[in-house]
C-alpha cells in the first residue's frame, strides 16, 4: 500500500534548478517528496514524459469584480484553473464596493469561498475620506497587502491617494507587517498630458501612450520608494512598463530598502507600434504598452533578476467597453489568466532564460511578498500541492473558442503558444484536465497571511 496519494513525473521546474527526470509526490494535499529518477508508487500516477511540472502560479493582480455582471469569482477562477493559476490575489476596487474595511473584507472573502474554484487572497485599501483609520482592522480580517494609487481613475472606486495621505498609510501598513503596493502614475502629469493630446485632436491608438509618457511612471515610482524609505514600509510598484523603473527599484534595494517591482505579462508580450496600433482600445492598459525596444529591455531585467514578480492585472471588460474608436474613451485593462504561464514560458525559452525564473516570478516571489509562502509558492515539501503541467503541444490562442473566457476577446488572440496548459492541481486535487475545468464553485479557499508577520526580503538574483 502506498504512502502517497498522487505522483506526477516529468520535467520538474524548481526555483533553483530544473530536474529533467523528476517527480512530485503528494500526500494529504501537500507536497510530500520531490525527487529524481525512479518515482515511488502512489494511488494515482501521471507519467508526463517531456511535459513540464511547474508550481501553480500565484497571480498577484486580478480584478474579478471590476464590472458587475461581467465576470465574478466563479468565472475568473475558471480561467485561472485553465491557465495553471492556483491562487489569485484580488484587487480591492470592485464596482460598487471599495474594499476598505474589515466588514468589506469579510464579505468579499465569504463571496470568494462560495464561488471561487481556486484559492483567493485579498488586497485591502482605504477610502481617502476616512484616511488610514481602517488599515489595522483589515489586516486583522486577513488581507495579504494594501493597494493604493498615485493616479485617480474614479474618486470613489479607484481614488488617488495624495502624497501626505500615502505617507500616513505607509506608516500604518508598516505596523501590520504587510506591504504597500501602489499604482504608479503621477496624477497631475497624466492629466496635463491628456489635455495636450485632446487639444491636438489625436484620437487614434497613439493617444494613450502620448497621454502617459514615461516620466509619469518614473516620478510616481520615486515617490513610492521614497515614501517607503521614510516610513519603513515595504514599498511595491504594482506594474512597471519601463526598464528605467526596474533600475530605480534595484538602486533602492542596493541601498538596503525593501523595494519590489511587478511586471505584467502584457508588458513582456505586446508592443505599441504593432499591437496597440492593430488592436486600439483592446490594448489600452494603464500604464501603457510601450515600444518593442522597451519590451526587450524588460526581458533583460527578467534575466538579470531585477523583476520581483510577474502578474496579469486581469480584468474581463465586456467588448463594448474596449472598442470605442476614440482611444481614450475605452476602459483600461485586459484579460490574461488563461495564458500568463504559457506566454511567459514562450518568451523565456525564446530568449534563453532559465525556467527557474518562471517558478520564482510566477509563484515563489508573489507568495513570499504576500506572506502566504507557508502554503503557496514554488514546489517545496510541506506546501500545498498546487501544480501546473505544460505540454509541448502548439496551439493558437483564440478567446472566442475558449470555454473559460467571459470576455470573448483577448489582446493575445492569434498568438501561437508552443507550450500549453495540460493540467492543474490545487491542494493535490486535479481542477483542470487540459480541456475541462473540473473544480466547482466553492472549491477555492480564502488564503490569509501567516502570523506573526515580519519584514521579509523578496528573492531576486
Short mmCIF file of C-alpha atoms in Angstrom, two decimals:
data_model
loop_
_atom_site.label_atom_id
_atom_site.label_comp_id
_atom_site.label_asym_id
_atom_site.label_seq_id
_atom_site.Cartn_x
_atom_site.Cartn_y
_atom_site.Cartn_z
CA UNK A 1 0.00 0.00 0.00
CA UNK A 2 1.35 3.43 -0.97
CA UNK A 3 2.09 6.28 1.37
CA UNK A 4 1.33 8.74 -1.45
CA UNK A 5 -1.98 9.83 -2.93
CA UNK A 6 -0.55 11.25 -6.15
CA UNK A 7 2.68 11.19 -8.13
CA UNK A 8 3.49 13.23 -11.22
CA UNK A 9 6.65 12.51 -13.23
CA UNK A 10 8.21 14.74 -15.87
CA UNK A 11 10.44 17.80 -16.22
CA UNK A 12 10.13 19.40 -12.78
CA UNK A 13 10.84 23.13 -12.56
CA UNK A 14 12.05 24.29 -9.15
CA UNK A 15 13.15 27.75 -8.07
CA UNK A 16 16.84 26.87 -8.17
CA UNK A 17 17.09 24.12 -10.79
CA UNK A 18 15.27 22.02 -13.39
CA UNK A 19 15.01 18.26 -12.88
CA UNK A 20 14.63 16.56 -16.25
CA UNK A 21 13.63 13.13 -14.93
CA UNK A 22 11.87 14.32 -11.82
CA UNK A 23 8.79 13.58 -9.76
CA UNK A 24 6.45 15.24 -7.29
CA UNK A 25 4.75 13.06 -4.68
CA UNK A 26 1.66 14.26 -2.80
CA UNK A 27 0.08 13.21 0.46
CA UNK A 28 -3.00 14.77 2.11
CA UNK A 29 -2.97 17.70 -0.31
CA UNK A 30 0.63 18.64 0.46
CA UNK A 31 3.89 18.06 -1.39
CA UNK A 32 5.47 15.16 0.49
CA UNK A 33 8.51 14.37 -1.64
CA UNK A 34 10.44 15.83 -4.57
CA UNK A 35 12.99 13.71 -6.37
CA UNK A 36 14.77 12.49 -9.48
CA UNK A 37 14.76 9.12 -11.16
CA UNK A 38 12.50 6.25 -10.18
CA UNK A 39 9.29 7.60 -8.65
CA UNK A 40 7.53 5.97 -5.70
CA UNK A 41 4.21 4.18 -6.08
CA UNK A 42 1.03 6.19 -5.49
CA UNK A 43 -2.71 5.57 -5.68
CA UNK A 44 -2.85 7.97 -8.63
CA UNK A 45 0.04 8.43 -11.05
CA UNK A 46 0.62 10.58 -14.12
CA UNK A 47 3.73 9.90 -16.20
CA UNK A 48 4.05 13.06 -18.25
CA UNK A 49 7.16 12.42 -20.31
CA UNK A 50 8.57 15.68 -21.71
CA UNK A 51 5.89 17.82 -20.11
CA UNK A 52 6.89 20.48 -17.59
CA UNK A 53 5.69 20.35 -14.00
CA UNK A 54 5.68 23.85 -12.53
CA UNK A 55 4.28 25.31 -9.33
CA UNK A 56 0.75 26.60 -9.63
CA UNK A 57 1.02 30.34 -10.17
CA UNK A 58 0.12 32.98 -7.60
CA UNK A 59 -1.29 35.81 -9.72
CA UNK A 60 -0.55 38.96 -7.75
CA UNK A 61 -3.04 41.18 -9.55
CA UNK A 62 -6.57 40.20 -10.55
CA UNK A 63 -9.75 42.29 -10.87
CA UNK A 64 -12.59 39.74 -10.67
CA UNK A 65 -15.35 42.22 -9.77
CA UNK A 66 -14.49 45.39 -11.68
CA UNK A 67 -17.61 45.23 -13.87
CA UNK A 68 -20.83 43.98 -12.32
CA UNK A 69 -22.33 41.11 -14.26
CA UNK A 70 -19.27 40.72 -16.47
CA UNK A 71 -17.24 38.15 -14.56
CA UNK A 72 -17.16 37.33 -10.83
CA UNK A 73 -15.11 34.79 -8.89
CA UNK A 74 -16.62 31.69 -10.47
CA UNK A 75 -15.61 32.85 -13.94
CA UNK A 76 -12.25 34.46 -13.17
CA UNK A 77 -11.09 31.41 -11.24
CA UNK A 78 -12.22 29.06 -14.02
CA UNK A 79 -9.85 30.96 -16.32
CA UNK A 80 -7.20 30.75 -13.61
CA UNK A 81 -7.56 26.98 -13.30
CA UNK A 82 -7.34 26.56 -17.08
CA UNK A 83 -4.18 28.66 -17.10
CA UNK A 84 -2.37 26.92 -14.24
CA UNK A 85 -3.02 29.73 -11.74
CA UNK A 86 -3.94 28.19 -8.38
CA UNK A 87 -4.12 31.33 -6.24
CA UNK A 88 -5.35 34.77 -7.26
CA UNK A 89 -4.81 37.96 -5.29
CA UNK A 90 -7.87 40.06 -5.95
CA UNK A 91 -7.78 43.85 -6.10
CA UNK A 92 -9.95 45.97 -3.78
CA UNK A 93 -11.51 48.18 -6.48
CA UNK A 94 -14.81 46.40 -7.10
CA UNK A 95 -17.62 48.15 -8.93
CA UNK A 96 -19.96 49.47 -6.26
CA UNK A 97 -17.78 48.30 -3.38
CA UNK A 98 -14.39 49.68 -2.36
CA UNK A 99 -12.81 47.07 -0.10
CA UNK A 100 -11.66 49.41 2.67
CA UNK A 101 -12.97 47.99 5.96
CA UNK A 102 -12.92 44.75 7.92
CA UNK A 103 -16.60 44.22 7.09
CA UNK A 104 -15.93 44.61 3.36
CA UNK A 105 -13.01 42.17 3.59
CA UNK A 106 -15.12 39.57 5.39
CA UNK A 107 -17.98 39.88 2.92
CA UNK A 108 -15.65 39.56 -0.07
CA UNK A 109 -13.87 36.58 1.50
CA UNK A 110 -17.23 34.89 2.01
CA UNK A 111 -18.13 35.57 -1.63
CA UNK A 112 -14.81 34.15 -2.77
CA UNK A 113 -15.18 30.97 -0.71
CA UNK A 114 -18.71 30.46 -2.07
CA UNK A 115 -17.81 30.99 -5.73
CA UNK A 116 -14.10 30.55 -6.38
CA UNK A 117 -12.64 27.43 -7.97
CA UNK A 118 -9.04 28.23 -6.94
CA UNK A 119 -7.70 29.83 -3.77
CA UNK A 120 -8.10 33.56 -3.24
CA UNK A 121 -6.15 36.14 -1.24
CA UNK A 122 -7.32 39.74 -0.95
CA UNK A 123 -5.83 43.21 -1.10
CA UNK A 124 -7.33 45.95 1.07
CA UNK A 125 -7.28 49.72 0.52
CA UNK A 126 -8.66 52.92 2.04
CA UNK A 127 -11.40 55.42 1.41
CA UNK A 128 -9.43 58.70 1.29
CA UNK A 129 -12.23 60.47 3.17
CA UNK A 130 -11.57 58.12 6.12
CA UNK A 131 -7.79 58.28 5.98
CA UNK A 132 -5.75 55.38 7.31
CA UNK A 133 -8.04 54.53 10.24
CA UNK A 134 -9.19 51.14 8.91
CA UNK A 135 -5.84 49.68 7.86
CA UNK A 136 -5.23 47.69 11.04
CA UNK A 137 -8.74 46.20 11.09
CA UNK A 138 -8.33 44.97 7.53
CA UNK A 139 -5.05 43.31 8.43
CA UNK A 140 -6.83 41.53 11.27
CA UNK A 141 -9.57 40.48 8.82
CA UNK A 142 -6.95 38.71 6.70
CA UNK A 143 -5.86 40.89 3.78
CA UNK A 144 -2.45 39.97 2.39
CA UNK A 145 -1.41 43.51 1.42
CA UNK A 146 -2.64 47.02 0.75
CA UNK A 147 -3.16 48.74 -2.58
CA UNK A 148 -3.09 52.48 -3.22
CA UNK A 149 -2.81 54.69 -6.29
CA UNK A 150 -0.98 57.88 -7.16
CA UNK A 151 -3.47 58.33 -10.00
CA UNK A 152 -7.24 58.59 -9.66
CA UNK A 153 -9.36 56.71 -12.18
CA UNK A 154 -12.55 57.32 -10.19
CA UNK A 155 -12.92 59.29 -6.94
CA UNK A 156 -14.95 56.51 -5.29
CA UNK A 157 -13.97 53.19 -6.88
CA UNK A 158 -10.31 53.87 -7.74
CA UNK A 159 -9.26 57.05 -5.90
CA UNK A 160 -5.98 58.94 -5.96
CA UNK A 161 -4.19 58.98 -2.62
CA UNK A 162 -2.38 62.27 -2.01
CA UNK A 163 1.35 62.21 -1.12
CA UNK A 164 0.74 63.18 2.51
CA UNK A 165 -2.01 60.61 2.99
CA UNK A 166 0.08 57.97 1.23
CA UNK A 167 2.84 58.55 3.77
CA UNK A 168 0.35 58.16 6.63
CA UNK A 169 -0.97 54.95 5.07
CA UNK A 170 2.52 53.52 4.61
CA UNK A 171 3.30 54.19 8.26
CA UNK A 172 0.15 52.32 9.32
CA UNK A 173 0.77 49.44 6.92
CA UNK A 174 4.30 49.08 8.31
CA UNK A 175 2.80 48.32 11.74
CA UNK A 176 0.88 45.35 10.28
CA UNK A 177 3.95 43.61 8.83
CA UNK A 178 2.35 43.65 5.37
CA UNK A 179 3.46 45.57 2.27
CA UNK A 180 2.04 48.51 0.32
CA UNK A 181 1.55 48.19 -3.43
CA UNK A 182 0.90 51.33 -5.44
CA UNK A 183 -0.40 52.12 -8.92
CA UNK A 184 2.46 54.16 -10.33
CA UNK A 185 1.37 57.14 -12.45
CA UNK A 186 1.74 60.79 -11.47
CA UNK A 187 -1.79 62.21 -11.48
CA UNK A 188 -1.00 65.84 -12.35
CA UNK A 189 1.38 64.89 -15.17
CA UNK A 190 -1.11 62.44 -16.70
CA UNK A 191 -3.94 64.97 -16.63
CA UNK A 192 -1.83 67.63 -18.31
CA UNK A 193 -0.72 65.12 -20.93
CA UNK A 194 -4.31 64.04 -21.59
CA UNK A 195 -5.33 67.66 -22.06
CA UNK A 196 -2.49 68.18 -24.53
CA UNK A 197 -3.46 65.10 -26.55
CA UNK A 198 -7.10 66.17 -26.67
CA UNK A 199 -6.16 69.72 -27.63
CA UNK A 200 -4.07 68.33 -30.50
CA UNK A 201 -7.09 66.33 -31.74
CA UNK A 202 -5.32 62.96 -31.52
CA UNK A 203 -7.96 60.25 -31.01
CA UNK A 204 -6.45 57.09 -32.54
CA UNK A 205 -4.26 54.41 -30.92
CA UNK A 206 -1.39 56.86 -30.40
CA UNK A 207 -3.39 58.90 -27.90
CA UNK A 208 -2.97 56.59 -24.94
CA UNK A 209 0.82 56.36 -24.97
CA UNK A 210 1.11 60.11 -25.54
CA UNK A 211 -1.21 60.77 -22.60
CA UNK A 212 1.04 58.76 -20.27
CA UNK A 213 4.67 59.43 -21.22
CA UNK A 214 7.45 57.56 -19.38
CA UNK A 215 8.08 60.37 -16.89
CA UNK A 216 4.58 59.85 -15.42
CA UNK A 217 5.75 56.42 -14.21
CA UNK A 218 9.22 57.48 -13.12
CA UNK A 219 8.00 60.32 -10.92
CA UNK A 220 5.44 58.05 -9.26
CA UNK A 221 7.98 55.28 -8.66
CA UNK A 222 10.35 57.68 -6.94
CA UNK A 223 7.53 58.94 -4.71
CA UNK A 224 6.52 55.37 -3.81
CA UNK A 225 10.01 54.19 -2.91
CA UNK A 226 10.93 57.36 -1.03
CA UNK A 227 7.72 57.02 0.97
CA UNK A 228 8.80 53.50 1.85
CA UNK A 229 12.22 54.76 2.95
CA UNK A 230 10.72 57.41 5.24
CA UNK A 231 8.14 55.11 6.84
CA UNK A 232 9.99 51.79 6.86
CA UNK A 233 7.14 50.19 4.95
CA UNK A 234 7.89 47.63 2.21
CA UNK A 235 7.15 49.59 -0.98
CA UNK A 236 5.95 47.90 -4.15
CA UNK A 237 5.28 49.23 -7.65
CA UNK A 238 2.44 47.07 -8.94
CA UNK A 239 3.09 47.32 -12.69
CA UNK A 240 6.14 48.82 -14.35
CA UNK A 241 6.35 49.11 -18.13
CA UNK A 242 9.80 50.74 -18.27
CA UNK A 243 13.29 49.37 -17.92
CA UNK A 244 14.23 52.53 -16.04
CA UNK A 245 11.71 51.62 -13.34
CA UNK A 246 13.49 48.33 -12.63
CA UNK A 247 16.81 50.13 -12.43
CA UNK A 248 15.36 52.51 -9.85
CA UNK A 249 13.93 49.66 -7.77
CA UNK A 250 17.28 47.88 -7.81
CA UNK A 251 19.04 51.03 -6.64
CA UNK A 252 16.76 51.24 -3.61
CA UNK A 253 17.33 47.56 -2.83
CA UNK A 254 21.08 48.04 -3.15
CA UNK A 255 20.77 50.77 -0.52
CA UNK A 256 19.12 48.28 1.81
CA UNK A 257 15.47 49.25 1.36
CA UNK A 258 12.56 46.89 0.72
CA UNK A 259 11.66 47.95 -2.85
CA UNK A 260 9.89 45.47 -5.11
CA UNK A 261 8.52 45.87 -8.62
CA UNK A 262 6.00 43.87 -10.62
CA UNK A 263 5.86 43.26 -14.36
CA UNK A 264 2.57 42.33 -16.02
CA UNK A 265 2.64 39.71 -18.77
CA UNK A 266 1.31 42.21 -21.32
CA UNK A 267 4.47 44.33 -20.96
CA UNK A 268 6.54 41.25 -21.83
CA UNK A 269 4.37 40.30 -24.81
CA UNK A 270 2.74 43.26 -26.58
CA UNK A 271 4.29 46.37 -28.09
CA UNK A 272 2.96 49.76 -29.06
CA UNK A 273 3.98 50.02 -32.70
CA UNK A 274 2.50 46.66 -33.69
CA UNK A 275 -0.10 45.51 -31.17
CA UNK A 276 -1.58 48.79 -29.93
CA UNK A 277 -1.66 50.10 -33.49
CA UNK A 278 -3.55 46.95 -34.54
CA UNK A 279 -5.83 46.46 -31.54
CA UNK A 280 -6.64 50.02 -30.48
CA UNK A 281 -8.79 50.03 -27.34
CA UNK A 282 -8.29 46.30 -26.80
CA UNK A 283 -4.68 47.09 -25.93
CA UNK A 284 -5.43 50.10 -23.71
CA UNK A 285 -3.81 49.45 -20.33
CA UNK A 286 -2.53 51.71 -17.54
CA UNK A 287 0.44 52.24 -17.66
CA UNK A 288 0.52 51.89 -21.44
CA UNK A 289 2.06 49.23 -23.62
CA UNK A 290 5.49 50.54 -24.69
CA UNK A 291 7.59 50.15 -27.89
CA UNK A 292 9.22 46.80 -28.74
CA UNK A 293 12.62 48.12 -27.67
CA UNK A 294 11.24 48.57 -24.15
CA UNK A 295 9.71 45.06 -24.18
CA UNK A 296 13.12 43.53 -24.86
CA UNK A 297 14.66 45.71 -22.16
CA UNK A 298 12.19 44.25 -19.68
CA UNK A 299 13.16 40.70 -20.63
CA UNK A 300 16.79 41.61 -19.93
CA UNK A 301 15.73 42.73 -16.47
CA UNK A 302 13.95 39.37 -16.00
CA UNK A 303 17.19 37.59 -16.89
CA UNK A 304 19.21 39.85 -14.57
CA UNK A 305 16.92 39.17 -11.61
CA UNK A 306 15.62 42.73 -11.34
CA UNK A 307 11.92 41.81 -11.68
CA UNK A 308 10.24 40.83 -8.40
CA UNK A 309 7.17 39.06 -9.81
CA UNK A 310 5.01 38.71 -12.92
CA UNK A 311 1.21 39.03 -12.91
CA UNK A 312 -1.72 39.54 -15.29
CA UNK A 313 -3.63 42.59 -13.96
CA UNK A 314 -6.53 40.55 -15.37
CA UNK A 315 -9.88 42.24 -15.97
CA UNK A 316 -12.60 40.95 -18.32
CA UNK A 317 -14.20 44.11 -19.64
CA UNK A 318 -17.11 43.47 -21.97
CA UNK A 319 -16.16 44.08 -25.59
CA UNK A 320 -18.28 47.21 -25.93
CA UNK A 321 -16.06 48.91 -23.34
CA UNK A 322 -12.91 48.21 -25.38
CA UNK A 323 -13.90 49.09 -28.96
CA UNK A 324 -14.56 52.83 -29.00
CA UNK A 325 -12.72 54.43 -31.96
CA UNK A 326 -11.71 57.28 -29.64
CA UNK A 327 -8.83 55.58 -27.85
CA UNK A 328 -9.06 57.43 -24.55
CA UNK A 329 -12.75 56.57 -24.10
CA UNK A 330 -12.04 52.86 -23.71
CA UNK A 331 -11.73 51.10 -20.35
CA UNK A 332 -8.18 50.20 -19.34
CA UNK A 333 -7.10 46.61 -18.78
CA UNK A 334 -7.16 43.18 -20.43
CA UNK A 335 -7.88 39.54 -19.50
CA UNK A 336 -4.88 37.24 -19.13
CA UNK A 337 -5.35 34.50 -16.52
CA UNK A 338 -5.69 31.72 -19.07
CA UNK A 339 -2.44 32.45 -20.88
CA UNK A 340 0.05 34.06 -18.46
CA UNK A 341 2.14 30.95 -17.82
CA UNK A 342 2.32 29.79 -21.47
CA UNK A 343 3.19 33.33 -22.59
CA UNK A 344 5.97 33.66 -20.02
CA UNK A 345 7.38 30.23 -20.87
CA UNK A 346 7.31 31.07 -24.58
CA UNK A 347 9.10 34.38 -24.05
CA UNK A 348 11.68 32.95 -21.67
CA UNK A 349 12.60 29.99 -23.89
CA UNK A 350 12.87 32.24 -26.95
CA UNK A 351 15.49 34.33 -25.11
CA UNK A 352 17.40 31.55 -23.40
CA UNK A 353 16.12 32.50 -19.93
CA UNK A 354 16.04 29.58 -17.46
CA UNK A 355 12.56 28.41 -16.49
CA UNK A 356 13.58 28.63 -12.85
CA UNK A 357 12.54 32.28 -13.28
CA UNK A 358 9.02 31.09 -14.06
CA UNK A 359 8.91 29.28 -10.71
CA UNK A 360 10.26 32.32 -8.87
CA UNK A 361 8.39 35.14 -10.57
CA UNK A 362 5.02 33.42 -11.00
CA UNK A 363 4.87 31.55 -7.69
CA UNK A 364 7.67 31.83 -5.11
CA UNK A 365 8.13 35.60 -5.03
CA UNK A 366 4.47 36.65 -5.01
CA UNK A 367 3.72 34.09 -2.28
CA UNK A 368 6.61 35.45 -0.24
CA UNK A 369 5.60 39.07 -0.84
CA UNK A 370 2.04 38.42 0.35
CA UNK A 371 3.26 36.37 3.36
CA UNK A 372 1.41 33.23 2.21
CA UNK A 373 4.53 31.19 1.47
CA UNK A 374 3.81 28.87 4.38
CA UNK A 375 1.34 27.23 1.97
CA UNK A 376 1.93 28.69 -1.50
CA UNK A 377 4.91 29.38 -3.76
CA UNK A 378 7.50 27.26 -5.53
CA UNK A 379 7.47 23.48 -5.23
CA UNK A 380 8.63 22.55 -1.72
CA UNK A 381 7.89 19.78 0.74
CA UNK A 382 5.14 20.82 3.15
CA UNK A 383 3.48 23.35 0.88
CA UNK A 384 0.12 22.86 -0.81
CA UNK A 385 0.35 20.56 -3.81
CA UNK A 386 -0.51 23.31 -6.29
CA UNK A 387 0.83 22.17 -9.66
CA UNK A 388 0.51 23.05 -13.30
CA UNK A 389 1.59 20.91 -16.23
CA UNK A 390 2.57 22.34 -19.60
CA UNK A 391 2.89 20.03 -22.59
CA UNK A 392 4.84 20.72 -25.81
CA UNK A 393 1.72 20.98 -27.97
CA UNK A 394 1.42 24.17 -30.01
CA UNK A 395 -1.92 25.97 -30.00
CA UNK A 396 -3.03 29.32 -31.37
CA UNK A 397 -4.92 31.19 -28.68
CA UNK A 398 -8.47 32.25 -29.53
CA UNK A 399 -10.59 33.71 -26.74
CA UNK A 400 -13.82 33.17 -28.68
CA UNK A 401 -13.09 29.44 -28.82
CA UNK A 402 -12.19 29.31 -25.13
CA UNK A 403 -14.65 27.70 -22.74
CA UNK A 404 -13.50 29.88 -19.83
CA UNK A 405 -13.15 33.35 -21.35
CA UNK A 406 -16.02 35.55 -20.22
CA UNK A 407 -14.85 38.49 -22.32
CA UNK A 408 -14.71 36.54 -25.58
CA UNK A 409 -11.79 38.67 -26.75
CA UNK A 410 -8.13 38.94 -25.88
CA UNK A 411 -5.13 41.02 -27.00
CA UNK A 412 -3.34 37.66 -27.23
CA UNK A 413 -5.70 36.26 -29.88
CA UNK A 414 -3.69 34.75 -32.72
CA UNK A 415 -0.51 34.19 -30.71
CA UNK A 416 0.91 30.69 -31.08
CA UNK A 417 1.77 29.10 -27.74
CA UNK A 418 4.35 26.30 -28.17
CA UNK A 419 3.60 25.02 -24.65
CA UNK A 420 0.03 24.84 -23.39
CA UNK A 421 -1.59 24.01 -20.06
CA UNK A 422 -2.44 20.30 -19.89
CA UNK A 423 -3.42 20.01 -16.25
CA UNK A 424 -3.74 21.89 -12.98
CA UNK A 425 -3.87 20.56 -9.41
CA UNK A 426 -4.95 22.52 -6.33
CA UNK A 427 -4.05 21.07 -2.94
CA UNK A 428 -3.49 17.70 -4.62
CA UNK A 429 -6.82 17.54 -6.47
CA UNK A 430 -6.99 17.96 -10.23
CA UNK A 431 -9.01 21.05 -11.17
CA UNK A 432 -8.25 21.17 -14.94
CA UNK A 433 -7.56 18.26 -17.26
CA UNK A 434 -6.37 20.14 -20.32
CA UNK A 435 -9.87 20.56 -21.71
CA UNK A 436 -12.35 20.99 -18.86
CA UNK A 437 -12.28 22.86 -15.57
CA UNK A 438 -13.14 20.16 -13.03
CA UNK A 439 -13.40 22.32 -9.92
CA UNK A 440 -16.84 23.55 -8.94
CA UNK A 441 -17.56 26.98 -7.47
CA UNK A 442 -16.77 26.88 -3.76
CA UNK A 443 -13.70 24.68 -4.23
CA UNK A 444 -11.40 27.62 -3.51
CA UNK A 445 -10.36 28.81 -0.05
CA UNK A 446 -9.64 32.25 1.37
CA UNK A 447 -5.90 32.45 2.00
CA UNK A 448 -4.65 34.54 4.91
CA UNK A 449 -1.06 35.60 5.61
CA UNK A 450 0.74 33.57 8.21
CA UNK A 451 1.17 35.24 11.58
CA UNK A 452 3.20 36.59 13.25
CA UNK A 453 4.19 38.75 10.32
CA UNK A 454 7.70 40.05 9.87
CA UNK A 455 9.69 42.01 7.32
CA UNK A 456 10.92 39.78 4.52
CA UNK A 457 13.12 40.26 1.51
CA UNK A 458 11.67 39.13 -1.81
CA UNK A 459 14.06 36.81 -3.64
CA UNK A 460 15.93 38.33 -6.57
CA UNK A 461 19.08 37.14 -8.32
#
